[in-house]
PDB file of C-alpha atoms in Angstrom:
ATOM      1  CA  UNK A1028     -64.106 -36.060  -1.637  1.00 90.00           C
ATOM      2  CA  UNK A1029     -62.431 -38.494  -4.028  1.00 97.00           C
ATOM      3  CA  UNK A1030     -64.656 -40.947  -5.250  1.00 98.00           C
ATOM      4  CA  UNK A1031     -64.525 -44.045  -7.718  1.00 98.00           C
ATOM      5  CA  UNK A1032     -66.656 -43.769 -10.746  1.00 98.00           C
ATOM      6  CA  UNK A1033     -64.832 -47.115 -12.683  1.00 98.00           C
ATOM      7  CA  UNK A1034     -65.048 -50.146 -12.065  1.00 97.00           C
ATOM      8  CA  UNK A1035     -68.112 -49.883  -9.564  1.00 97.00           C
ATOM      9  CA  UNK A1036     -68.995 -46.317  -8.231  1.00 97.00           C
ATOM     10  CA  UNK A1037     -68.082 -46.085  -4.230  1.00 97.00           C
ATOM     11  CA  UNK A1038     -66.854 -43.220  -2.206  1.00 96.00           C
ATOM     12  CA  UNK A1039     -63.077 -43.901  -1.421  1.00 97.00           C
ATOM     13  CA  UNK A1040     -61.613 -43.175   2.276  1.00 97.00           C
ATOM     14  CA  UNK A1041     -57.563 -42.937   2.781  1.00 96.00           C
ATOM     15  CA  UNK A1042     -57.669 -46.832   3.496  1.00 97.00           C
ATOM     16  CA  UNK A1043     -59.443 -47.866   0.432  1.00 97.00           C
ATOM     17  CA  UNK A1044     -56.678 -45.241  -1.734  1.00 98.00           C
ATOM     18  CA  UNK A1045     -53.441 -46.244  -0.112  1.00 98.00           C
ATOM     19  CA  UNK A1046     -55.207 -49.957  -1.471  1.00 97.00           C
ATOM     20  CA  UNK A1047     -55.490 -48.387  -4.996  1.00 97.00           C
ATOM     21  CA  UNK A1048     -51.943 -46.604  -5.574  1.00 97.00           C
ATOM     22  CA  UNK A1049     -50.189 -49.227  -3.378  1.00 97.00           C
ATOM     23  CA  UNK A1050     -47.599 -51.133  -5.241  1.00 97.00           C
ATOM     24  CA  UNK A1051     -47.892 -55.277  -5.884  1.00 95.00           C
ATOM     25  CA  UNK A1052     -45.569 -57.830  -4.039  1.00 89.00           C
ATOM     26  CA  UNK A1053     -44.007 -57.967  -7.467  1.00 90.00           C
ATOM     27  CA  UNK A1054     -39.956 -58.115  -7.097  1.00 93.00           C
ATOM     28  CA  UNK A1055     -40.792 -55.100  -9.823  1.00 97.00           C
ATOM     29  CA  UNK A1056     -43.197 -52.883 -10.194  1.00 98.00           C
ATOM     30  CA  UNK A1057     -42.799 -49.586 -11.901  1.00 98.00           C
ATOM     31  CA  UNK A1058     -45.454 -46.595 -12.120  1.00 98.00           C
ATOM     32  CA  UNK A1059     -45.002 -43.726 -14.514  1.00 97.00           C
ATOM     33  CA  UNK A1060     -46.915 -40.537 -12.831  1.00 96.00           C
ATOM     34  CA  UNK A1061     -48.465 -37.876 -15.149  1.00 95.00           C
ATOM     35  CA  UNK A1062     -50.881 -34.840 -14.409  1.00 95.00           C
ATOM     36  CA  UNK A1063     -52.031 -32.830 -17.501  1.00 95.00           C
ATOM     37  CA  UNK A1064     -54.794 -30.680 -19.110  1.00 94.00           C
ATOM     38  CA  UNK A1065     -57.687 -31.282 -20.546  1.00 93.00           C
ATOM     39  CA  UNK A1066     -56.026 -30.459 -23.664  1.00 91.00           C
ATOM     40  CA  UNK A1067     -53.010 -32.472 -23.331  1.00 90.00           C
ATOM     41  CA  UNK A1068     -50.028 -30.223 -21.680  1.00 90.00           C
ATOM     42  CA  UNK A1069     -47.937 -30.987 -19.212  1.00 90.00           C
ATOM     43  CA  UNK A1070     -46.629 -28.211 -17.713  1.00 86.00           C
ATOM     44  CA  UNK A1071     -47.123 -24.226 -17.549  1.00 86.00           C
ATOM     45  CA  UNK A1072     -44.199 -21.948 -17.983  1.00 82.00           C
ATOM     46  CA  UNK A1073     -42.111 -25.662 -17.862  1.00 77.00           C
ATOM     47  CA  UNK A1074     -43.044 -26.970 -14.582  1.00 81.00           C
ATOM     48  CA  UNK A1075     -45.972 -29.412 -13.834  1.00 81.00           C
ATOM     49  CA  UNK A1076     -46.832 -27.197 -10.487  1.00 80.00           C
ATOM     50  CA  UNK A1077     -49.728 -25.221 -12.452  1.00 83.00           C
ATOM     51  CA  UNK A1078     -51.695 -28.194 -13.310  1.00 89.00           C
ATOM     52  CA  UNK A1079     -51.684 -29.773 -10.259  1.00 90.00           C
ATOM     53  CA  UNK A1080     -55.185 -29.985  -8.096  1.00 94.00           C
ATOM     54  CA  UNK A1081     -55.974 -30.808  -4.730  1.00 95.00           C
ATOM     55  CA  UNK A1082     -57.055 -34.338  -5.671  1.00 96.00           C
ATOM     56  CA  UNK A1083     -53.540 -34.873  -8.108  1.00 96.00           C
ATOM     57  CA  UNK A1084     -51.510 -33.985  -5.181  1.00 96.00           C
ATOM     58  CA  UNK A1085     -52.969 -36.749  -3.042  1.00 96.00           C
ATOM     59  CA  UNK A1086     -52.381 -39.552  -5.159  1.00 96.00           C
ATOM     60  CA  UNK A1087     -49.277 -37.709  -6.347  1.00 95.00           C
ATOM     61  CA  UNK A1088     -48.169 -38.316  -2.564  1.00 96.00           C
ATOM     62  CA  UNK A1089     -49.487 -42.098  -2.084  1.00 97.00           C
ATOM     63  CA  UNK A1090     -47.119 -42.585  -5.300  1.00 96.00           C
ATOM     64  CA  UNK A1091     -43.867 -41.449  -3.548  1.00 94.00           C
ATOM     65  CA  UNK A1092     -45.351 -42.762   0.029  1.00 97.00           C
ATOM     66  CA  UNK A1093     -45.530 -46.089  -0.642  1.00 98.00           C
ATOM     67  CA  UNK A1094     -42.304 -46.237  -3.101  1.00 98.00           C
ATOM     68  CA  UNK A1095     -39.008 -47.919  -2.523  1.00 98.00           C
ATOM     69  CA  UNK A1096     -37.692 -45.094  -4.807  1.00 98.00           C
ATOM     70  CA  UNK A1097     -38.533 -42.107  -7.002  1.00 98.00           C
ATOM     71  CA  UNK A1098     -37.291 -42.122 -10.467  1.00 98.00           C
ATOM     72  CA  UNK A1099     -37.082 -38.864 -12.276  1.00 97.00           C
ATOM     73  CA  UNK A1100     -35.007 -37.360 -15.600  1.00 96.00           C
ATOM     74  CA  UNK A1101     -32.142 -34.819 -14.590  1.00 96.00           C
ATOM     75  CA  UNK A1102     -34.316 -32.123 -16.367  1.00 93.00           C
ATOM     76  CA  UNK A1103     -37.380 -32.853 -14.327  1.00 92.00           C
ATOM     77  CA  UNK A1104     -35.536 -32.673 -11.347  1.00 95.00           C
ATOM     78  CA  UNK A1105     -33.650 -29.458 -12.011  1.00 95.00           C
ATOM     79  CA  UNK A1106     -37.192 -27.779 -13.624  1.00 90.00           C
ATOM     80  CA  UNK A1107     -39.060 -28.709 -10.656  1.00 88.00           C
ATOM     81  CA  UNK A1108     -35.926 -28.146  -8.248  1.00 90.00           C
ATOM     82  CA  UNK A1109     -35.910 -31.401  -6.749  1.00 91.00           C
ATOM     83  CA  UNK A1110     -34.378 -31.858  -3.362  1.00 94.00           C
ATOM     84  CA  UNK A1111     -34.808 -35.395  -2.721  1.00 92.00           C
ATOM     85  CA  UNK A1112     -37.875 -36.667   0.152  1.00 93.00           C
ATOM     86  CA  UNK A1113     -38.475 -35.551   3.813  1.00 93.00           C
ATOM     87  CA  UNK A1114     -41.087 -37.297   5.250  1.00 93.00           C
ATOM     88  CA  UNK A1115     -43.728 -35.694   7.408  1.00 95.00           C
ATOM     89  CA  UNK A1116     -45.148 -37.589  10.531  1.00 96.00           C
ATOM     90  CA  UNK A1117     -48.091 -39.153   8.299  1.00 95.00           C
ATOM     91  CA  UNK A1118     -45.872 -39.954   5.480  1.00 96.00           C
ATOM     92  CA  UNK A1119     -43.603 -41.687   8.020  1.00 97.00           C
ATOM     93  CA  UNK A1120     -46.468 -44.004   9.722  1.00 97.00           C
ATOM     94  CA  UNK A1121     -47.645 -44.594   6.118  1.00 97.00           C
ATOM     95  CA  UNK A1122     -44.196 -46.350   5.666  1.00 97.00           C
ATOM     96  CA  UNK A1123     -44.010 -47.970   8.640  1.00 97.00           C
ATOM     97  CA  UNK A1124     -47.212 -49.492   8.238  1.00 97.00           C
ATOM     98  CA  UNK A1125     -46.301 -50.822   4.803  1.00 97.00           C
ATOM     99  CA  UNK A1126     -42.919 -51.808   5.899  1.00 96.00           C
ATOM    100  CA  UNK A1127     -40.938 -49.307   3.953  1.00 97.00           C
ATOM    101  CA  UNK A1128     -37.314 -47.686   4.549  1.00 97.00           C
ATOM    102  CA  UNK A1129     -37.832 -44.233   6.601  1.00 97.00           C
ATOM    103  CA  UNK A1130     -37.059 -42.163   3.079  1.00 97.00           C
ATOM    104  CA  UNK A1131     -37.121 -43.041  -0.502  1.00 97.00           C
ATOM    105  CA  UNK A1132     -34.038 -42.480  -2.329  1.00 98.00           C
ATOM    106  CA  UNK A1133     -34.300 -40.453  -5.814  1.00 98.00           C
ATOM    107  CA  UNK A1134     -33.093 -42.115  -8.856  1.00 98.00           C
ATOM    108  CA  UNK A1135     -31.634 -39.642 -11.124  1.00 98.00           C
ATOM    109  CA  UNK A1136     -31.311 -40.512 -15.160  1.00 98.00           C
ATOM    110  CA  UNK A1137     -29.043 -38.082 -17.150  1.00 97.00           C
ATOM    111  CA  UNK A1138     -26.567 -38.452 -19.979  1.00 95.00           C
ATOM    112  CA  UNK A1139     -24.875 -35.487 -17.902  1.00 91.00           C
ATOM    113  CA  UNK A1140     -25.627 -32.527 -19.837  1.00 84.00           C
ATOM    114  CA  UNK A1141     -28.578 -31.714 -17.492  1.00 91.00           C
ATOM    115  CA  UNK A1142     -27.073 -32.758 -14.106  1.00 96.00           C
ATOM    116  CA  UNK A1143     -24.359 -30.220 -12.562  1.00 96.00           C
ATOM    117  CA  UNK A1144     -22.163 -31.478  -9.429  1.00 96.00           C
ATOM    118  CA  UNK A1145     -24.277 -29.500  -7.018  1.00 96.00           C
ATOM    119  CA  UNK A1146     -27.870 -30.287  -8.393  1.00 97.00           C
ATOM    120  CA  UNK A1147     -29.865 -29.642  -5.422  1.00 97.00           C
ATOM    121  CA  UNK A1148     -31.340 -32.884  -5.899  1.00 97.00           C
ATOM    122  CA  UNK A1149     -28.232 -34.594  -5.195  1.00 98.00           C
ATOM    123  CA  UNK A1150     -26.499 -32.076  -2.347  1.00 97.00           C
ATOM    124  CA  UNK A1151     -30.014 -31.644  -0.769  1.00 96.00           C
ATOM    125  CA  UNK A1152     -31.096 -35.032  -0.231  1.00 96.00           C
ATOM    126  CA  UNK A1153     -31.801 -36.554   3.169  1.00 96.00           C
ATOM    127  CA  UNK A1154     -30.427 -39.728   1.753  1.00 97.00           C
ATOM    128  CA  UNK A1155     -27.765 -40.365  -1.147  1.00 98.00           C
ATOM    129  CA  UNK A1156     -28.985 -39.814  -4.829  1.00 98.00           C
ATOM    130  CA  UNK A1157     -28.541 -42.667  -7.370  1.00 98.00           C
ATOM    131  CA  UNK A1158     -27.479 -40.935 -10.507  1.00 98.00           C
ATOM    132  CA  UNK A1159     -27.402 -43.262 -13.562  1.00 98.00           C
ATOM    133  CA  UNK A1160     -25.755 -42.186 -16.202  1.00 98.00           C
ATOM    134  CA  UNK A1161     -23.742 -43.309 -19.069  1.00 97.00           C
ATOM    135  CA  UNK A1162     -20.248 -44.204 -20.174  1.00 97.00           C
ATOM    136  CA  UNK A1163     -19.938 -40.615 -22.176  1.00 96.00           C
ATOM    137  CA  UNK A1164     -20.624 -38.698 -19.570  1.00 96.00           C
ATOM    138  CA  UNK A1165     -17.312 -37.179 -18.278  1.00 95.00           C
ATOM    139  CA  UNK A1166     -15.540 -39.148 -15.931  1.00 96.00           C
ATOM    140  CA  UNK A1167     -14.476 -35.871 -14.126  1.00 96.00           C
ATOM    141  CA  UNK A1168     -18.719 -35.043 -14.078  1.00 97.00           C
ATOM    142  CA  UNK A1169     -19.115 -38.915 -12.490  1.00 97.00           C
ATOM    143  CA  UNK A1170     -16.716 -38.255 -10.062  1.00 97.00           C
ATOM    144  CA  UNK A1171     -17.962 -34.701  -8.999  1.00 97.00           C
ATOM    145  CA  UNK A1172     -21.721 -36.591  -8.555  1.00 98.00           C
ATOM    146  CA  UNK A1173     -20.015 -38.737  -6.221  1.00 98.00           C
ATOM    147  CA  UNK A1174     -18.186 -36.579  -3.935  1.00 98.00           C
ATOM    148  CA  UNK A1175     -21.096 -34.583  -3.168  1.00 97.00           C
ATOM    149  CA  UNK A1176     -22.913 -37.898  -2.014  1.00 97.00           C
ATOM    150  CA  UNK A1177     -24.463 -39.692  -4.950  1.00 98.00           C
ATOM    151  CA  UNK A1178     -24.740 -43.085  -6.058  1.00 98.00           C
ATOM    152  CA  UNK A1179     -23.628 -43.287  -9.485  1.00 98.00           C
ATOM    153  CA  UNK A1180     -24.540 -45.928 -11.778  1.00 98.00           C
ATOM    154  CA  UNK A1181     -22.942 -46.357 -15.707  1.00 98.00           C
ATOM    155  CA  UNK A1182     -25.898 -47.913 -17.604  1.00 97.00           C
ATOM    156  CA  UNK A1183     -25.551 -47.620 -21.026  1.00 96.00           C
ATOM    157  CA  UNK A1184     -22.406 -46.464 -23.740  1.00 95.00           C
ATOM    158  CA  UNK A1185     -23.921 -43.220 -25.545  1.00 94.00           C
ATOM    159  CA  UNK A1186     -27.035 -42.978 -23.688  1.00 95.00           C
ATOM    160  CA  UNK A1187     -28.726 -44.749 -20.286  1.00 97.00           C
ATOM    161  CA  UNK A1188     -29.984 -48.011 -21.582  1.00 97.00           C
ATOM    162  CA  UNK A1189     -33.529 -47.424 -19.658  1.00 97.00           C
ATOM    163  CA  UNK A1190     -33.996 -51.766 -19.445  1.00 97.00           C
ATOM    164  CA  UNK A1191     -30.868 -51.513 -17.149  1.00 98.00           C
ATOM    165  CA  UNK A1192     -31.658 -48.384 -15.144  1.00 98.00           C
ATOM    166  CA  UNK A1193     -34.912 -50.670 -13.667  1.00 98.00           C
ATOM    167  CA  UNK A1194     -32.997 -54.038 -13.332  1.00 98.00           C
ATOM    168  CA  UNK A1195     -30.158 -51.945 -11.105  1.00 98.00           C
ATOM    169  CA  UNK A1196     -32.810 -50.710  -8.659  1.00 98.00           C
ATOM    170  CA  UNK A1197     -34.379 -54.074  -8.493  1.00 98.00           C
ATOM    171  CA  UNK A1198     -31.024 -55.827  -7.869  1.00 98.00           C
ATOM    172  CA  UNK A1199     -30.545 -52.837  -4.920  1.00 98.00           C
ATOM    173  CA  UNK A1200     -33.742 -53.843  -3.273  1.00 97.00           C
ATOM    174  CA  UNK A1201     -35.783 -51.214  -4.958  1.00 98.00           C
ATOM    175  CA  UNK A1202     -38.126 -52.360  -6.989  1.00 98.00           C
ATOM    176  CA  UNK A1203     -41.530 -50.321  -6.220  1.00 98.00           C
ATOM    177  CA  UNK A1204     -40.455 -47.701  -8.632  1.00 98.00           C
ATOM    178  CA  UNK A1205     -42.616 -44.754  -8.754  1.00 98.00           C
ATOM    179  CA  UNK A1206     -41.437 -42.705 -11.655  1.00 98.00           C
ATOM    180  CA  UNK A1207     -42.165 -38.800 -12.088  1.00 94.00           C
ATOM    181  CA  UNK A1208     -40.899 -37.860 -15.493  1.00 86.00           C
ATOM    182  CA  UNK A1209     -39.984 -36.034 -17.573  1.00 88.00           C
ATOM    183  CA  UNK A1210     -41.148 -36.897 -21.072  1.00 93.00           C
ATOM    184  CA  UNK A1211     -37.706 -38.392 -22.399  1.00 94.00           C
ATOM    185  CA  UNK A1212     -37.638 -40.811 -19.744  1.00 96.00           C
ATOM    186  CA  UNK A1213     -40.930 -42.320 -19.676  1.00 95.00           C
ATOM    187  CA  UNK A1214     -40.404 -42.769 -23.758  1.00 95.00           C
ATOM    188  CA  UNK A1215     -37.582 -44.690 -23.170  1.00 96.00           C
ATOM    189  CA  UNK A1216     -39.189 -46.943 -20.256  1.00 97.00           C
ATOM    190  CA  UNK A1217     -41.659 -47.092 -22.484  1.00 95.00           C
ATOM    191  CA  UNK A1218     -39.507 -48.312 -25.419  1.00 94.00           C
ATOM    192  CA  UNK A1219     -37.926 -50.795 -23.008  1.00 95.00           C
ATOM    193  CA  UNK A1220     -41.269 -52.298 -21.931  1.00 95.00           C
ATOM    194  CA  UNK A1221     -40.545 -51.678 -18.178  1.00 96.00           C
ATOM    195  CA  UNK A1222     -43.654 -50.317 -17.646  1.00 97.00           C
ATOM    196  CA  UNK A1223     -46.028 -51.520 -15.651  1.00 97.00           C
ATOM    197  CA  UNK A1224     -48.703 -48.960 -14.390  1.00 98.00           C
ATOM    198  CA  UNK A1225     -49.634 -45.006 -15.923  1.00 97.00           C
ATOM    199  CA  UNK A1226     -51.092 -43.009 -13.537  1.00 98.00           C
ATOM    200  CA  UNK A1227     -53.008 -39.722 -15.173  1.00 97.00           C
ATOM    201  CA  UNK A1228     -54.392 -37.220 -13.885  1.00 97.00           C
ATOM    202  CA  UNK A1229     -56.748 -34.685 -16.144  1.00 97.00           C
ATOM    203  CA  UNK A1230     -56.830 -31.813 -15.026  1.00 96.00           C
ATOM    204  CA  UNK A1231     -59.706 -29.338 -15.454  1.00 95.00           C
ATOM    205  CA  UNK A1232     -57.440 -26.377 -17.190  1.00 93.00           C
ATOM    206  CA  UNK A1233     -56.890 -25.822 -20.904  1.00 92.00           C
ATOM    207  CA  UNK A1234     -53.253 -24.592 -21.293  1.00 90.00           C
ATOM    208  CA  UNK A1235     -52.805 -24.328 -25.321  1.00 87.00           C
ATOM    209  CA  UNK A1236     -49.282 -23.577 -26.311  1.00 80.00           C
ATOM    210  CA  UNK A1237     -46.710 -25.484 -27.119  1.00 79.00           C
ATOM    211  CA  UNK A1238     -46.081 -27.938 -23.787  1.00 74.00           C
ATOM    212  CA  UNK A1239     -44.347 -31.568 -24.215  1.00 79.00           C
ATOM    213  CA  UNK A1240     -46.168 -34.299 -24.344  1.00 82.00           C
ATOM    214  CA  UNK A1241     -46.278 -37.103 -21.641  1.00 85.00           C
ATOM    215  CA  UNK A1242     -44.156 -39.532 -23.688  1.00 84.00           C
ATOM    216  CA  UNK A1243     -41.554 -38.117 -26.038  1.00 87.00           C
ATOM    217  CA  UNK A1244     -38.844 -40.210 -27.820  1.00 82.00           C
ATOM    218  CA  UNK A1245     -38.938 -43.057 -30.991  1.00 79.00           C
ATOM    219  CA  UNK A1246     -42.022 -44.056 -32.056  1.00 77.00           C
ATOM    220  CA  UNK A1247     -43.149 -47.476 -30.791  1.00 83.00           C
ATOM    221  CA  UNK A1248     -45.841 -50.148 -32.157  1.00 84.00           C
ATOM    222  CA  UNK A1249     -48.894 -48.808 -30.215  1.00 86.00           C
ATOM    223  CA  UNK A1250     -49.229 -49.825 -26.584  1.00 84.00           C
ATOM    224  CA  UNK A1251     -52.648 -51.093 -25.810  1.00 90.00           C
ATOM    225  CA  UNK A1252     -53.471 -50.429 -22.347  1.00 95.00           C
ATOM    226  CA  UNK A1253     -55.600 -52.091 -19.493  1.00 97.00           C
ATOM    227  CA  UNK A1254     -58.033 -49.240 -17.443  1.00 98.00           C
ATOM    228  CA  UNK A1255     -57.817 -50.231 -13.769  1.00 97.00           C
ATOM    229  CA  UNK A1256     -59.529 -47.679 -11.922  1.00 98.00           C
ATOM    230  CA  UNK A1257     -61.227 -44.194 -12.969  1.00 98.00           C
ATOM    231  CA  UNK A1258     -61.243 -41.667 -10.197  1.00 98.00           C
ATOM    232  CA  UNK A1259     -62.569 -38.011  -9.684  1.00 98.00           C
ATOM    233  CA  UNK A1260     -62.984 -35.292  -7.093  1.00 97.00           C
ATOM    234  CA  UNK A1261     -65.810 -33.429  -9.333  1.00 96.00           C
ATOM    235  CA  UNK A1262     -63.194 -31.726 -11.369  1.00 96.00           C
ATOM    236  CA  UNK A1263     -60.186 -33.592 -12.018  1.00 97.00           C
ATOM    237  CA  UNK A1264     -60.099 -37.319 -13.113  1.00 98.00           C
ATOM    238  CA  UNK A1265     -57.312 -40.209 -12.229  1.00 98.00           C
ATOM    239  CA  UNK A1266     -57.104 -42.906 -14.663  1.00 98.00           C
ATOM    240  CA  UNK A1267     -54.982 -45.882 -13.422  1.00 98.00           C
ATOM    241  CA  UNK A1268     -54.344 -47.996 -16.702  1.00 98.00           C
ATOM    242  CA  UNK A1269     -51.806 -51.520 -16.774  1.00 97.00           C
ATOM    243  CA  UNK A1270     -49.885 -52.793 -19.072  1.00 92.00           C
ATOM    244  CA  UNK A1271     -50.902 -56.326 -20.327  1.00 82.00           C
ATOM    245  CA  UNK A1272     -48.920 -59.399 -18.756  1.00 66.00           C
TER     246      UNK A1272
END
C-alpha cells in the first residue's frame, strides 16, 4: 500500500493518486519522470527497467495515463525500445474519465544521430510519432521519419532548441507533457526553464558504477525546488517537487 508521509500522513487509494500525479488545467504543464537508486543511478546495464519497483511503476503509469503526450530523447527510446502507447481497458476508462484522446502520442527529440527510419518507436506506434529534430539533421533522414508515419518537427539550427520543442506541443493541443528522459533532454528543459514538476522515485537498490545522472548537459544557476508531496510503499519513496512560479 502506497501511503503519504509529506505533507500530512494518510493512506492513499487510486482516487486520491490519480488526484496527486494528475496534471493542472494549465494550457502547459510539463513533468520530468525519474526513478533511481539510493545512490544516485539511473539505470542498470543502460536501461531504467532494473530500478523500477512495484510502487514506481504505478505512478510511472498515472504519468503517461493522464498525459496528452509522452516526451522522450531518441536514445531513451531506442535503450528502452520504445514502441509508442497501447492502452489497456483501465488505462482507457482512466482517459475517458479525464477527458483525454484514446492514446497519447510520443514526442521524439533527436538531432538524428540516435533515431534510424525504422525506430520501433516510430513504425510501432498505434498513433503517429512527433519527431523533433533539427535543421542539420539530413533532409533525406527527415524525410525517411516521415514516410514511415511520423510527425516531424525542425526546432532548432544545430541542435533542438528544447523552449520550442514544448511551445510546438502546446500550440498542437498537447500541453500535459509527461516527459521520460533521458538525461540530455531533461538538462536542456531544464536549461530552458520549461519545467514545471520532477517526479523521483528512490529506489531501495545501490547500483555503484558509473550510471548517468538524472540531468546531464551545461551547468545552470542552481534550481531551488518546491517539495509537493513525499510518498512511500515501505521501500521506495516518490518525491513530487515544483518549480517556483
Amino acid at each position: 500500500m502506497i501511503r503519504q508521509i509529506w505533507p500530512v500522513e494518510r493512506g492513499l487509494d487510486d482516487h486520491d493518486l490519480e488526484q496527486l500525479y494528475r496534471y493542472p488545467a494549465d494550457p502547459k504543464w510539463l513533468a520530468v519522470n525519474f526513478v533511481s537508486s539510493t545512490d544516485g543511478a539511473i539505470t542498470v546495464d543502460g536501461r531504467s527497467g532494473g530500478l523500477s519497483t512495484p510502487a514506481d511503476r504505478i505512478v510511472y503509469r498515472l504519468g503517461n495515463d493522464l498525459a496528452d503526450v509522452v516526451l522522450v530523447g531518441a536514445g531513451t527510446a531506442m535503450a528502452e525500445g520504445f514502441e509508442g502507447l497501447r492502452p489497456d481497458e483501465r488505462t482507457a476508462e482512466r482517459r475517458h474519465r479525464f477527458g483525454l484522446d484514446p492514446i497519447a502520442p510520443v514526442a521524439v527529440v533527436t538531432t538524428g544521430r540516435s533515431l534510424p527510419p525504422d525506430a520501433p518507436v516510430i513504425t510501432k506506434a498505434a498513433v503517429p510519432t512527433l519527431v523533433f529534430t533539427c535543421a542539420a539533421a539530413p533532409e533525406s533522414l527527415r524525410e525517411a521519419w516521415a514516410a514511415n508515419g511520423a510527425r516531424v518537427f525542425v526546432t532548432g539550427e544545430a541542435e533542438v532548441a528544447a523552449e520550442l520543442v514544448v511551445s510546438t506541443l502546446v500550440a498542437e493541443g498537447l500541453g500535459r507533457i509527461d516527459c521520460e528522459g533521458g538525461p540530455h533532454l531533461f538538462g536542456s528543459l531544464a536549461a530552458a526553464g520549461v519545467v514545471d514538476e520532477f517526479r523521483l522515485t528512490v529506489a531501495p537498490f545501490l547500483v555503484a558504477g558509473s550510471s548517468s545522472r538524472a540531468a546531464v548537459g551545461a551547468a545552470i544557476d542552481p534550481a531551488e525546488l518546491e517539495l509537493a508531496s513525499v510518498l512511500t510503499d515501505g521501500a521506495s519513496i516518490l518525491l513530487r517537487y515544483l518549480t517556483p512560479c
